[in-house]
Structures are given as structure tokens and as C-alpha cells.
XYZ file of C-alpha atoms in Angstrom:
745
model
C -91.538 109.762 153.134
C -88.425 110.892 155.235
C -87.959 114.700 155.178
C -90.977 115.646 152.976
C -92.903 116.408 156.155
C -90.256 119.013 157.061
C -90.478 119.912 153.435
C -94.155 120.482 153.413
C -94.151 122.626 156.413
C -91.334 124.693 154.724
C -93.297 124.970 151.725
C -96.260 126.426 153.530
C -94.168 129.174 155.127
C -92.584 130.306 152.227
C -94.848 129.891 149.552
C -96.621 133.728 149.589
C -92.667 134.909 149.726
C -91.912 132.823 146.660
C -95.011 133.474 144.918
C -94.249 137.344 145.510
C -90.951 137.115 144.239
C -91.906 135.175 141.244
C -94.413 137.845 140.557
C -91.757 140.221 140.865
C -89.633 139.018 138.016
C -87.560 136.364 140.072
C -88.809 133.587 137.761
C -87.402 134.915 134.760
C -89.518 133.834 131.959
C -87.196 133.762 129.260
C -89.188 131.373 127.087
C -87.643 131.571 123.643
C -91.049 130.110 121.488
C -91.699 127.125 120.183
C -90.400 126.295 116.736
C -93.278 123.942 115.793
C -96.382 122.460 116.887
C -98.928 123.773 119.353
C -99.066 124.373 122.814
C -102.098 121.693 123.315
C -98.945 119.045 123.115
C -96.818 118.709 125.966
C -93.553 118.721 123.684
C -92.086 116.020 121.119
C -93.799 112.806 120.490
C -90.760 111.470 118.811
C -88.972 108.304 120.776
C -85.424 108.059 121.824
C -84.731 106.288 118.256
C -86.063 109.029 116.443
C -84.266 111.565 118.707
C -81.006 110.127 118.411
C -80.380 109.030 114.979
C -77.849 108.798 112.414
C -79.105 111.715 110.380
C -79.177 113.916 113.450
C -82.598 115.677 113.866
C -80.936 118.917 115.118
C -78.089 118.638 112.406
C -74.660 118.717 112.581
C -72.842 121.729 114.673
C -70.605 123.695 112.601
C -67.011 123.495 114.295
C -63.369 124.546 113.743
C -63.460 127.852 112.677
C -60.422 129.670 111.060
C -60.057 132.613 109.328
C -57.795 133.791 106.320
C -55.171 136.346 106.790
C -57.267 139.048 104.846
C -60.175 138.225 107.092
C -62.503 137.974 104.395
C -62.920 134.199 104.527
C -63.859 131.988 107.526
C -63.380 128.313 107.148
C -65.583 125.803 109.276
C -66.316 122.102 109.291
C -69.412 120.989 108.823
C -72.243 118.429 107.360
C -75.437 119.936 105.895
C -77.324 116.618 105.757
C -77.010 116.108 109.534
C -74.636 113.306 109.323
C -71.505 112.897 111.651
C -68.795 112.945 109.184
C -67.423 116.893 109.039
C -66.286 118.329 105.593
C -64.550 121.578 104.842
C -66.752 124.683 104.179
C -65.649 128.536 103.686
C -67.817 131.560 103.965
C -66.724 134.733 101.895
C -67.879 138.072 104.013
C -67.306 139.910 100.632
C -69.361 137.706 98.386
C -71.935 136.075 100.962
C -71.272 132.821 99.526
C -70.953 129.427 101.386
C -69.122 126.818 99.435
C -68.108 123.047 100.355
C -64.452 122.459 99.682
C -64.196 118.763 100.633
C -66.629 115.881 99.876
C -64.584 113.280 101.392
C -67.844 112.182 103.625
C -70.227 111.910 100.831
C -69.697 108.359 100.524
C -70.185 107.557 104.375
C -72.714 104.781 105.159
C -75.805 106.499 106.487
C -76.124 103.927 109.449
C -72.261 104.609 110.720
C -70.833 107.252 112.860
C -67.550 108.662 111.289
C -66.184 111.932 112.836
C -64.608 113.190 109.714
C -62.140 116.378 109.553
C -61.007 117.391 112.804
C -59.171 120.679 112.143
C -58.280 122.651 109.122
C -56.296 125.867 108.353
C -55.966 127.920 105.077
C -52.317 128.112 103.763
C -52.932 131.009 101.221
C -53.222 130.396 97.197
C -56.485 128.441 98.102
C -54.918 125.786 99.689
C -55.884 124.208 102.681
C -54.338 121.966 105.463
C -56.335 119.583 107.536
C -56.278 116.412 109.461
C -58.492 113.493 108.839
C -57.905 110.272 111.027
C -54.950 111.830 112.434
C -53.258 112.502 109.295
C -52.253 115.593 107.557
C -53.737 116.373 104.076
C -53.828 119.220 101.870
C -56.664 120.354 99.923
C -55.461 122.028 96.497
C -57.022 124.807 94.349
C -58.410 122.049 91.716
C -60.220 120.180 94.642
C -57.826 117.463 94.874
C -56.636 115.797 98.286
C -53.506 114.051 99.283
C -52.161 113.002 102.540
C -48.930 115.189 102.871
C -46.819 113.916 105.998
C -47.671 110.194 105.545
C -45.083 109.179 108.505
C -46.811 111.374 111.081
C -49.481 110.170 113.145
C -52.124 111.657 115.483
C -51.608 115.055 114.043
C -53.266 117.997 115.754
C -52.553 121.478 116.638
C -52.440 123.258 112.876
C -51.332 126.807 113.051
C -50.172 128.831 110.058
C -47.078 131.402 110.813
C -48.160 135.185 110.868
C -46.086 135.878 107.818
C -48.151 132.695 105.914
C -44.693 130.792 105.183
C -44.940 127.932 107.708
C -47.497 125.541 109.019
C -46.741 124.255 112.555
C -48.332 120.888 113.679
C -47.775 118.493 116.548
C -47.958 114.760 116.153
C -47.777 111.878 118.194
C -48.392 107.966 118.697
C -52.260 106.986 119.050
C -52.259 104.005 121.418
C -55.761 103.889 121.936
C -57.391 104.368 118.774
C -60.918 103.765 120.174
C -60.761 106.419 122.690
C -58.439 108.559 120.656
C -55.982 108.545 123.275
C -52.498 109.870 122.299
C -48.979 109.474 123.921
C -46.426 111.976 123.016
C -46.407 115.269 121.122
C -43.280 116.599 118.504
C -43.340 120.056 117.251
C -42.799 120.285 113.500
C -42.694 122.755 110.779
C -42.965 122.518 106.770
C -43.004 125.560 104.501
C -46.872 126.314 103.128
C -45.432 126.158 99.504
C -43.619 122.886 99.810
C -45.726 120.261 98.246
C -43.240 117.299 98.860
C -44.329 114.445 101.084
C -42.849 113.969 104.522
C -40.782 117.336 104.250
C -41.513 118.438 107.898
C -38.752 119.481 109.990
C -38.965 118.436 113.770
C -38.345 121.603 116.079
C -38.925 120.007 119.617
C -39.372 116.064 120.303
C -38.438 113.062 122.368
C -37.953 109.562 121.832
C -40.028 109.289 125.221
C -43.659 109.500 124.604
C -43.927 110.959 128.271
C -42.114 113.961 127.446
C -44.458 116.008 125.011
C -45.383 119.499 123.466
C -48.913 119.987 124.951
C -49.433 123.159 122.786
C -47.581 126.318 121.645
C -47.838 129.388 119.905
C -46.211 131.587 117.138
C -44.238 134.887 117.736
C -45.384 137.913 115.848
C -42.366 137.804 113.678
C -42.718 134.326 112.790
C -39.044 133.601 113.552
C -39.737 131.380 116.778
C -42.492 129.691 118.527
C -43.193 129.264 122.389
C -43.969 126.052 123.767
C -45.846 124.256 126.951
C -43.602 120.937 127.456
C -44.986 118.589 129.654
C -43.049 115.642 131.403
C -45.245 112.489 132.629
C -42.180 110.407 133.634
C -42.425 110.822 137.438
C -46.268 109.678 137.216
C -47.583 106.322 138.001
C -48.888 104.034 135.306
C -52.113 102.098 136.181
C -53.787 99.188 134.616
C -57.521 99.174 134.120
C -58.448 95.776 133.143
C -61.850 95.240 131.730
C -63.762 92.683 129.504
C -64.933 93.464 125.652
C -64.897 92.221 122.633
C -65.003 88.585 124.120
C -61.913 88.769 126.180
C -59.680 90.301 129.031
C -58.320 93.928 127.873
C -55.991 96.446 129.639
C -56.272 100.064 129.289
C -52.972 101.113 130.809
C -53.109 104.752 131.557
C -50.734 107.522 133.280
C -52.870 108.685 136.136
C -52.053 110.372 139.264
C -54.023 110.335 142.326
C -53.868 112.936 145.111
C -50.627 113.087 146.571
C -49.114 111.293 143.620
C -46.127 112.943 141.389
C -47.823 115.001 138.765
C -46.985 116.396 135.381
C -43.908 118.551 135.264
C -44.277 121.606 132.952
C -42.326 124.419 131.699
C -42.391 126.856 128.700
C -39.585 126.999 126.095
C -38.749 128.969 123.032
C -37.411 127.587 119.722
C -35.984 129.515 116.994
C -36.901 128.460 113.389
C -33.379 129.300 112.204
C -31.214 128.063 114.427
C -33.215 125.145 116.329
C -31.785 126.262 119.156
C -34.186 126.401 122.021
C -34.167 127.674 125.913
C -36.367 126.873 128.914
C -38.070 129.301 131.107
C -38.094 127.669 134.771
C -40.217 128.369 137.577
C -39.803 127.651 141.147
C -41.944 124.428 141.137
C -42.653 122.809 137.967
C -45.334 120.810 139.249
C -47.508 124.093 139.761
C -50.088 124.619 136.798
C -49.659 126.735 133.936
C -52.974 128.667 132.695
C -51.451 131.051 130.558
C -48.334 132.029 128.475
C -47.363 134.437 125.682
C -44.560 136.421 123.897
C -44.816 140.224 123.682
C -45.229 141.377 120.243
C -41.489 142.702 120.098
C -40.441 138.922 121.276
C -38.421 140.439 123.927
C -40.569 139.373 126.924
C -42.498 136.085 127.872
C -45.221 135.830 130.640
C -46.235 132.664 132.357
C -49.552 132.754 134.172
C -49.798 129.605 136.844
C -50.793 128.393 140.365
C -50.226 126.057 142.871
C -51.788 122.682 142.806
C -54.766 123.836 144.850
C -55.081 127.253 142.911
C -54.803 129.342 145.997
C -52.039 131.614 144.842
C -52.118 132.891 141.201
C -48.874 134.265 140.213
C -47.416 135.796 136.835
C -43.809 135.817 136.169
C -42.335 137.914 133.039
C -39.037 136.899 131.775
C -36.395 138.704 129.804
C -36.229 136.360 126.877
C -32.436 137.219 125.939
C -31.338 136.766 129.628
C -33.525 134.517 131.118
C -34.062 136.764 133.778
C -37.558 136.155 135.897
C -39.393 138.624 137.821
C -42.876 138.166 139.899
C -45.018 140.538 137.843
C -48.340 139.922 139.880
C -49.146 137.547 142.716
C -52.488 137.231 144.802
C -53.170 134.636 147.299
C -56.804 133.654 148.558
C -56.675 130.492 150.880
C -60.410 129.965 149.690
C -59.843 130.462 146.154
C -61.413 127.832 144.263
C -61.898 128.144 140.326
C -58.623 128.970 138.116
C -60.653 130.919 135.615
C -57.998 133.155 135.216
C -56.664 134.602 131.672
C -53.927 136.829 130.739
C -52.787 138.556 127.458
C -50.476 141.374 126.576
C -51.725 144.847 126.894
C -51.912 146.950 123.395
C -48.246 148.068 122.333
C -46.786 145.399 124.851
C -47.797 148.035 127.782
C -47.958 145.519 130.546
C -50.486 142.939 130.884
C -54.577 142.242 130.854
C -55.553 140.323 133.845
C -58.592 138.730 134.087
C -59.183 137.484 137.576
C -61.855 137.852 140.371
C -59.696 139.894 143.003
C -62.637 141.936 143.691
C -65.253 139.112 144.053
C -66.217 138.976 140.533
C -64.161 137.858 137.239
C -63.141 141.383 135.617
C -60.256 142.908 133.331
C -57.416 144.742 134.899
C -54.432 146.558 133.404
C -51.200 146.218 134.962
C -48.064 148.033 133.544
C -45.131 147.217 135.838
C -44.120 144.487 138.306
C -45.658 145.076 141.454
C -47.822 147.610 140.937
C -51.630 147.649 142.036
C -53.872 146.693 138.821
C -56.052 149.029 137.221
C -59.786 147.773 137.130
C -61.324 148.043 133.385
C -64.439 146.459 133.862
C -66.808 146.084 137.058
C -70.054 144.525 138.067
C -72.155 141.966 139.648
C -71.327 139.857 136.547
C -68.312 137.744 135.339
C -66.015 137.655 132.192
C -65.577 134.243 130.793
C -62.833 135.036 128.345
C -61.159 137.778 126.298
C -59.079 138.896 123.460
C -56.954 141.982 122.702
C -57.368 144.103 119.526
C -53.883 146.012 119.570
C -55.003 148.163 116.525
C -57.993 149.870 118.034
C -56.880 149.330 121.560
C -59.890 147.434 122.525
C -60.667 144.314 124.472
C -63.099 141.944 123.182
C -64.855 139.509 125.900
C -67.863 137.469 126.606
C -69.574 137.636 129.658
C -73.054 137.112 131.367
C -73.674 140.715 131.926
C -77.057 140.191 130.565
C -78.074 137.198 132.370
C -76.325 134.408 134.378
C -77.202 131.759 131.795
C -76.276 134.111 128.592
C -72.640 134.548 127.181
C -72.486 137.823 124.997
C -69.819 139.486 123.133
C -68.624 142.767 124.354
C -66.072 145.146 124.072
C -64.248 147.741 125.956
C -61.535 150.219 125.506
C -58.539 149.196 126.950
C -58.046 152.362 129.026
C -61.361 151.812 130.487
C -64.759 153.275 129.533
C -68.241 152.442 128.153
C -68.890 148.527 127.795
C -70.325 148.230 124.396
C -72.495 144.856 123.532
C -71.327 143.383 120.090
C -73.638 140.357 119.464
C -77.376 140.913 119.100
C -80.438 141.286 121.189
C -81.132 137.811 121.426
C -80.463 135.868 124.497
C -78.160 132.770 124.350
C -74.720 131.628 123.898
C -71.721 132.925 121.878
C -68.544 131.614 121.452
C -66.547 133.622 118.990
C -63.307 133.239 116.838
C -62.048 136.595 115.703
C -60.733 137.502 112.238
C -56.955 138.664 112.145
C -57.947 142.373 112.092
C -60.915 141.911 114.378
C -63.323 143.305 111.572
C -65.506 140.235 111.711
C -66.105 137.610 114.211
C -67.077 133.927 113.689
C -69.722 133.326 116.364
C -70.633 130.021 117.396
C -74.346 130.793 118.780
C -76.940 128.868 119.911
C -79.793 129.367 122.418
C -82.383 127.209 124.492
C -84.703 126.844 121.110
C -82.018 127.039 118.428
C -79.421 124.182 117.877
C -75.796 125.696 117.292
C -75.235 127.652 114.151
C -72.152 129.847 112.330
C -73.133 133.266 112.496
C -70.891 136.125 111.275
C -70.666 139.621 113.013
C -69.221 142.885 111.083
C -67.612 144.597 114.167
C -68.277 147.880 112.624
C -72.070 147.164 112.824
C -72.448 145.523 116.238
C -75.650 143.637 117.014
C -75.640 142.609 113.004
C -74.883 139.237 112.281
C -75.533 137.117 109.131
C -76.515 133.556 109.684
C -74.406 131.151 107.477
C -75.685 127.289 108.510
C -78.900 125.902 108.633
C -78.175 122.747 110.456
C -81.518 120.976 111.768
C -83.672 118.628 109.573
C -87.013 119.801 108.372
C -88.648 117.656 110.831
C -87.162 119.584 113.662
C -89.497 122.465 112.964
C -92.671 119.949 112.851
C -91.994 119.224 116.446
C -93.456 121.066 119.423
C -90.269 121.254 121.698
C -90.284 122.235 125.429
C -90.509 125.578 126.995
C -87.130 126.576 128.941
C -86.946 129.341 131.431
C -84.879 130.648 134.432
C -86.014 131.001 137.903
C -84.502 132.473 140.840
C -84.807 131.478 144.924
C -82.944 131.527 148.039
C -81.082 128.611 149.514
C -83.004 127.227 152.548
C -79.889 126.856 154.369
C -78.071 130.353 154.268
C -80.092 132.379 151.929
C -77.769 132.491 149.186
C -79.520 133.626 145.779
C -79.565 130.593 143.542
C -80.604 130.635 139.590
C -81.933 127.474 137.974
C -82.674 126.357 134.350
C -86.417 124.757 134.353
C -87.885 122.965 131.454
C -91.502 122.538 131.315
C -94.120 120.998 128.857
C -95.307 123.368 126.105
C -98.604 123.245 127.878
C -97.451 123.566 131.242
C -100.255 124.159 133.690
C -98.982 125.960 137.189
C -101.775 124.678 138.796
C -100.581 121.205 138.333
C -98.053 118.848 140.413
C -95.645 117.285 138.084
C -92.842 114.570 138.658
C -89.440 116.142 138.556
C -86.179 115.089 137.441
C -83.102 117.203 139.023
C -80.607 117.197 136.464
C -78.123 116.267 134.874
C -76.793 117.940 138.056
C -73.056 119.314 137.640
C -71.414 122.357 138.022
C -71.720 125.328 135.216
C -74.946 123.456 134.510
C -77.177 126.587 134.001
C -76.717 128.042 130.227
C -78.993 129.087 127.498
C -77.965 126.905 124.769
C -79.392 124.051 123.125
C -79.585 121.184 125.644
C -77.962 123.304 128.342
C -74.799 121.420 129.005
C -72.528 120.831 125.656
C -70.626 118.039 127.242
C -73.270 115.504 127.150
C -75.720 115.018 124.697
C -78.988 115.446 126.827
C -81.239 117.408 124.793
C -83.002 114.965 123.467
C -83.462 112.953 126.707
C -84.490 115.870 128.280
C -87.222 116.660 125.666
C -88.323 113.105 125.686
C -89.096 113.108 129.590
C -90.636 116.605 129.241
C -92.679 115.289 126.768
C -93.855 112.421 128.831
C -95.121 114.716 131.422
C -91.879 115.704 133.311
C -90.447 119.070 134.522
C -86.460 119.100 134.813
C -84.546 121.451 136.575
C -80.738 122.172 136.970
C -79.277 124.489 139.555
C -76.231 126.652 139.251
C -74.623 124.896 142.221
C -71.728 126.380 144.391
C -68.496 126.036 143.023
C -70.149 127.241 139.574
C -68.802 129.879 137.254
C -71.119 133.330 136.983
C -72.243 134.170 140.394
C -69.237 135.612 141.886
C -66.529 134.651 144.507
C -69.043 134.454 147.538
C -71.110 132.015 145.686
C -68.418 129.609 144.647
C -66.256 129.698 147.638
C -69.130 127.987 149.858
C -68.067 124.672 148.014
C -64.449 124.730 149.359
C -64.185 121.172 151.234
C -67.687 120.346 150.361
C -68.265 117.976 147.586
C -71.788 116.468 148.468
C -72.295 119.275 150.937
C -73.358 122.578 150.173
C -74.026 121.549 146.151
C -76.513 118.965 147.203
C -78.073 121.331 149.427
C -78.584 123.854 146.695
C -80.225 120.919 144.697
C -82.763 120.428 147.539
C -83.364 124.173 147.458
C -84.321 123.920 143.691
C -86.621 120.994 144.973
C -88.150 123.048 147.788
C -88.884 126.058 145.610
C -90.873 123.841 142.807
C -92.961 122.159 145.758
C -93.636 125.533 147.096
C -94.636 126.793 143.733
C -97.006 124.038 143.446
C -95.461 122.925 140.434
C -93.678 119.495 141.759
C -95.283 116.465 143.189
C -93.261 115.845 146.517
C -93.637 112.206 146.310
C -92.153 111.943 142.702
C -88.815 113.722 142.620
C -85.950 112.071 140.564
C -82.152 113.060 140.525
C -79.287 111.897 138.268
C -75.812 113.175 137.067
C -72.768 111.489 135.593
C -68.930 111.654 137.189
C -69.328 114.696 139.692
C -72.868 114.605 139.355
C -72.956 111.119 140.202
C -71.196 112.062 143.287
C -73.641 114.393 144.172
C -76.837 112.018 143.119
C -75.439 109.336 145.443
C -74.668 111.895 148.400
C -78.309 113.261 147.788
C -79.989 109.887 148.172
C -77.597 109.221 150.966
C -77.833 112.558 152.932
C -81.245 113.241 152.158
C -83.453 110.127 152.136
C -86.862 110.493 151.486
C -86.245 113.879 149.073
C -85.962 112.069 146.054
C -88.223 109.130 144.964
C -84.902 107.747 142.981
C -81.411 108.520 141.645
C -79.051 107.811 138.934
C -75.580 107.982 138.919
C -73.358 107.724 135.741
C -69.734 106.968 136.385
C -70.034 108.330 139.673
C -66.991 109.741 141.610
C -67.587 107.788 144.804
C -63.890 108.068 146.309
C -62.230 111.796 146.014
C -58.658 109.618 146.882
C -58.941 108.719 143.248
C -59.729 111.967 141.817
C -57.318 114.015 139.626
C -54.662 115.985 141.510
C -56.199 119.219 140.158
C -59.477 118.669 141.956
C -57.718 119.574 145.271
C -58.411 123.152 144.230
C -62.260 121.657 145.967
C -61.562 118.900 148.231
C -58.170 120.055 149.561
C -54.848 118.022 149.874
C -54.715 114.510 150.982
C -52.862 115.733 153.974
C -53.565 117.902 157.337
C -55.102 117.415 160.834
C -58.697 117.105 159.426
C -57.465 114.052 157.385
C -58.836 110.998 156.671
C -62.265 112.687 157.739
C -62.090 115.875 155.275
C -61.912 113.064 151.940
C -64.206 110.698 153.807
C -66.850 113.278 154.458
C -66.777 114.250 150.251
C -66.753 110.804 149.233
C -70.116 108.725 148.312
C -68.277 105.441 149.234
C -68.212 106.452 152.888
C -72.051 107.629 153.072
C -73.611 105.095 151.179
C -75.028 103.075 153.994
C -77.583 106.152 154.233
C -79.204 105.367 150.848
C -82.715 103.924 151.318
C -84.283 104.933 147.893
C -84.190 103.370 144.831
C -80.457 103.756 142.899
C -79.255 102.803 139.421
C -75.519 103.111 138.458
C -74.398 103.210 134.834
C -70.677 102.662 134.392
C -68.436 102.068 131.644
C -65.762 99.297 132.431
C -62.669 101.079 130.607
C -63.181 104.395 132.407
C -59.456 105.865 133.447
C -61.182 109.255 134.898
C -63.527 107.659 137.285
C -62.594 104.007 138.090
C -65.090 101.405 137.464
C -63.166 99.352 140.626
C -64.565 102.383 142.639
C -68.266 101.251 141.596
C -67.635 97.836 142.392
C -66.372 98.744 145.824
C -69.550 100.844 146.491
C -71.704 97.919 145.185
C -69.786 95.131 147.261
C -70.699 97.372 150.523
C -74.219 97.694 149.256
C -74.750 94.094 148.707
C -73.151 93.435 152.305
C -75.611 95.408 153.754
C -78.527 94.323 151.836
C -79.189 97.676 150.154
C -81.049 97.004 146.681
C -79.629 98.908 143.685
C -79.334 98.562 139.907
C -76.104 98.407 137.997
C -75.886 98.967 134.443
C -72.435 97.937 132.922
C -71.222 99.365 129.417
C -68.651 96.869 128.516
C -65.200 99.089 127.411
C -67.042 102.103 127.470
C -65.084 105.215 128.450
C -65.880 108.057 130.555
C -68.262 109.654 128.455
C -70.566 107.067 128.059
C -73.310 108.739 126.645
C -71.023 110.045 123.757
C -69.268 107.095 122.572
C -71.896 105.665 119.838
C -75.666 105.938 119.000
C -76.524 102.553 120.108
C -74.952 102.808 123.504
C -76.733 106.275 123.882
C -79.726 104.970 123.182
C -79.454 101.947 125.244
C -78.548 104.225 128.140
C -81.278 106.594 127.984
C -83.995 103.960 127.508
C -82.517 102.357 130.896
C -82.959 105.383 132.506
C -85.980 106.312 131.314
C -87.401 102.811 132.303
C -85.893 103.393 135.822
C -87.277 106.821 136.180
C -90.995 105.768 134.953
C -90.860 102.926 137.371
C -89.626 104.554 140.530
C -90.794 108.455 139.798
C -93.126 109.053 137.414
C -95.555 106.022 138.228
C -94.663 105.637 141.743
C -97.023 103.894 143.726
């Protein structure tokens, strides 16, 4: 039983405190209601196959929002039947009409997965440019569709100039169509009125695919483009050999490890009239670039960046004409972790608006001149995720968790400071806004714990009022009884830090009963009020199925996560598999103390970094968990991306190699006593399958039992690639948890 004698003793001591805290409101009962069914049922009775089907039960998420220049019409990508192929739709604010513009997915085979159109923008005169299969197409006013740049591949990043005369895009060479990996990126423009094929003009490009345009922005006068240029020539290439389709294959990738040469990046500016361009160099081209932008008058350029460990945030401003550089803003914090900074020009180019956590929480500041102290605009024990500047009304729109940690609501505040006004509605949940050019409307991707994502449109003159544009779930969705999601607060059992967790319980939850529990999927930033919690993995159905079978599911906002301030996240410094897994254990202790969890039946799972936490939890806390599943586990931080040094530190110093070994499950696996399953794709370039094999070899040598599920040719997102693989993997997970957790003898 390991540590559970200690846990039970601890639970007795804190039961009264936690129960009192819950009664006082720490167990934030933000239940959203059940779309269908009755409270007599625990949850959905659908199988994994019925939950994950080609005609999606929850519908197809509307994506790719883009506004017309007059702010009347929003364009979006959607499938109203729930299939994967997204066509182009529009919604007119003036008429209230929703219109389907393309029908390219209507002949799709029902039992197939086709991604459909990936981006679309309006060209004016009822014409639309869009990308399909990496090719650029035009939809004419009569509804006809034709490819327009047939010689270009992997087209992406469509953007129309502010004057509407030019369409810019980036194209490259797809070298891995299975995983949509692209090498290279050249910047092109073509007239929005030109109907000729292959008439685009290249502005920036290279014959070397390792030199590429990463992204770009139009100047306000439409006369030039500022672009982010990357050079990977110094980075090592690595071969990832794997068997798939009956043969040995090689996935060669450009991939740096900590200490290797990394991308060299710089910002450039190119003139449309002359095709001349200049670069704005920084002292160290290997340092990160987080933001850049031209002033409205085109005379100045800012570049916001940091060192590789994200400890020093620096903003440079350049004189565009002379190239002269000055250090506008700089702040160094040796314990800083998260590069959540954002920068933009203030209204009328009056200095910069800076999103930074210099007071301990991510807030907005206004700095007019180089070197002067920035003026704080917002403040409080909540954090801002992103913002946009409305220069006409001199307002700042932003998304933040002011209402609750799990929420992302839309707010606005005068750029000069003042009262913060909520723009999104009263319902809790997650909003991801796309603002119209004049900020009169907001295209709002909205979701909550009980609502799959939908498109709403908000009139900013009537805040808190929104028009629903899409209805995505299939009718059967509303016939189901879904789980009840709530949010709980508790203290860390190690240092007393306040922690928040997302808890999913059966619709007929009995607070006096002890349930089997699954902790996960574990990751940072895992506590979010939106359908399925984390958007990056399709685990909504897995969670609903498990709860319907009688499990509780808890996800903790572990250290290093966004939303609870600098003091909360900085304790994660150099602590992969340390402070974070203590937070997970605190969540388990909380449920046991509340009388909700059976201490002998607790499982844990996560993927990537979540796989690291899973293996570390089993290795360092034997007996706390009955079993764990590690998907694509990061077992060796020596093979992480260099950007992860913001947590784990650089690969040198007096504390090395001990610091990296302390954060790598590979060096702790000898402590694993409880059942472990590993799921990993053999093609994975993010977390190497060879690291899983190294872990497996060590466990075999020590005669430790484990289960390995290899997905041939699968990438890092093993549960996202195709439905058969998703359903296979989730069924394997369910069987493992049922054997080792729910039905544990």
C-alpha cells in the first residue's frame, strides 16, 4: 500500500479543514447543467466507437474566422453535418444570414477523414481566396472555384493588404504529406483583381529550404511587409527510423537538443514598389522573437524577444530609415519561467502597450519612451492572456481569467487606464475573439464545460449580448446524459500554495461514496472551462466514457501553469517531475479527505510532458497510484527542445548532470512498483521513440513489468491522427485502467 497509511492519517487531520473550506465556497460548484438525460444515470452510455465517429457527435468546430473590410461579414470554416471536411461559410451582421459559399466537401466519403479548407480570406467584390490541400484557390461571385497558383505548394498565411489591393501568402515544399510537415517558406504577393494563374510575385525567398519566412505583417499603408525570417542551417539533422506500411522508413528532421545550435531569427522589411528589403539585427540572433510590429506611420519597428531561457525580456525599437536601434524596455528575472509577453503599439503610436508579469501577475502597461518606468493599466490577482489595440476609441480589448481561473472572458479598458468592462456574456467558459477591422464586432469562438465550440458574434456597442451563428452537435448529443464538471480549490500538502483543479463527476454523483479516480490527462494549463478541458487532445469522449463507467476525473493546475501568478509558476523552475507531481498528489489527497476517492483505486495518465509526470509519479510515489499510462513520455530532458530550458535550465553548470537527471524519468524508473502502460508512436520527432525503448530496456533488465503499445508510424499527437488509431488507443487505455484501477483486487 506504500504511502497510503500516511495519506489516510493526513486525510483524518485535514478532513475538517477541507470540508469547512468546501462549505465556504472553495469547492466552486460551477455545474453547467446536463444537456439531456436524467440525474439517475451516471453519464453517457455510448461506447468509444459511438463517441468517436466520422460524423462527429459534438459536431465540427467552426474555425478560421476572418472579417470583411467593412466589418459586416465574418467568414468561417465549418461543416454543418459534423464531418471533418470544412467548407467556407459567411455570416452577415446586417442581414443575420448564414450562407455556405463552397460545397467541396459534399462528395466526401462518410467513412473518411478529410481536413478540408484550411484558411480563407475575402478579396472584395464577393471573391474569396482559400487554401485546400496546400494549394491556393479562388471562389468567384458565381460560385465557381478554380486553383490560381498551380505552381505553388504548401500555401499558408493568407493576408490581404489594408487597402485591399494585394493578397500575400507563404509557400514552401511539403516533404512529409502524412504529417503535413513543410520545409521552406517564400513570401509572395498577387493582385486581388488579377485572375491569371501563377501571376504572383516573389518578395522574399531562398533556394535553401532551411531559410524561410515564418510569418509576416502588412504595413498600415500597404506599401511594405515586415517579416520574421528564420535560418535553420546550423541546426543538426536527425534520422528517425521506423517501420510502417511493411517497410523501414526514415523521418529525417531538423531538430536541436539543449546545447545544440538553434534557429537564427531576424526581422526584415520589404518594399512592394522596389522589392528592396533590409534587416533589423539583434545582438544575438539565436534569442527568441516573441513579437514585432511596425508603427502606424511606418517609421519605427519594435522587436520583443528574450534569451533562450526566457529570463530576460527585451524590447528594441528601430528607426526604419536608418536602422538605428535602441533598447526600449528590459527586465531580467533569474527565476522567470513563462514567455507569455505580448507587445503592440499604443494608440497613435504613443509608445508601446506591454503585457508582462512584472508585478507578479500578467497585466497591461503603457510605456511612452525608452527606459522610462511603464505605467500599469490593469492590476489584480488575475491574468491577461492576450490583447488587441483599438486605435480609434483608444481602448484595449483583452481576454483574461478575471472571473475565474478556468474562464477566458473578453474585457476592455481605456488605454489611459480606468474601469475594466466585461464585453463577453455572463456565462462562464472560454472565449477566443477575432475582432473586426473597426472593432465594432467580435467573432467569438466560445465553449464551456457543457457546450462544444460554437461561433458567436458580439456587438461591442452592446456588450454582453451575443448572437449565436452555428449549432454544431448532432441531435443525439442532446439525448445524452453528460458528466458534471466543477472546480475545486485546496492547499498543497507540501508548501500550502492554493491549487485549483477541474473535477468531473457522474451526473448522479453521490458525495458519500468512494469512487475510483483518474488523475489526468495531466499537463500544464490543464484547467480550462471549455468542452473537453484541453483543446489539444480529443479526450472529451474518453473522459465522458470513464465517468459514465463510474470514475471521477481530476486535472490540477500544476506549478508552471498560466493563470495563478508568478509565485505559483516559478516554483516549477528546474523541477520537471518534482513540484508538479506534488501538486497532483495534493489533488488525490483532497479527494480522499473529502471522502470522494477510494485511495486504493487511483490512476494517472498524461502524454508528452504529461507522460513525464505520470512516470515520475509512479517512480517517486509508489502506492499513491494503482496504475499509470504514459503517452509519448518525455523520459530524457537531454532530448527536449532547447526552448524547454526556460524550466529545466541550460545543459551546463556546477549542478550538471544531476539537474537534468533529476528531471528525467529515465533515471528514476527503478522506483516504479505499480502497473505502467506506455503508448508511443514510432515516428515521433518531438519525444523520441528511442527514449521509450531506452526506458523499456532498463525496466526489462530490472525485471520490472510494464505494457508497451507501439503505434507504427504515428506522430507525437498519437490520439489526433485518425479515428481508428484514436479508438484503438483509448480502448487499450480503458482496458488497462479497468484491470488495474477500477477492478483492482
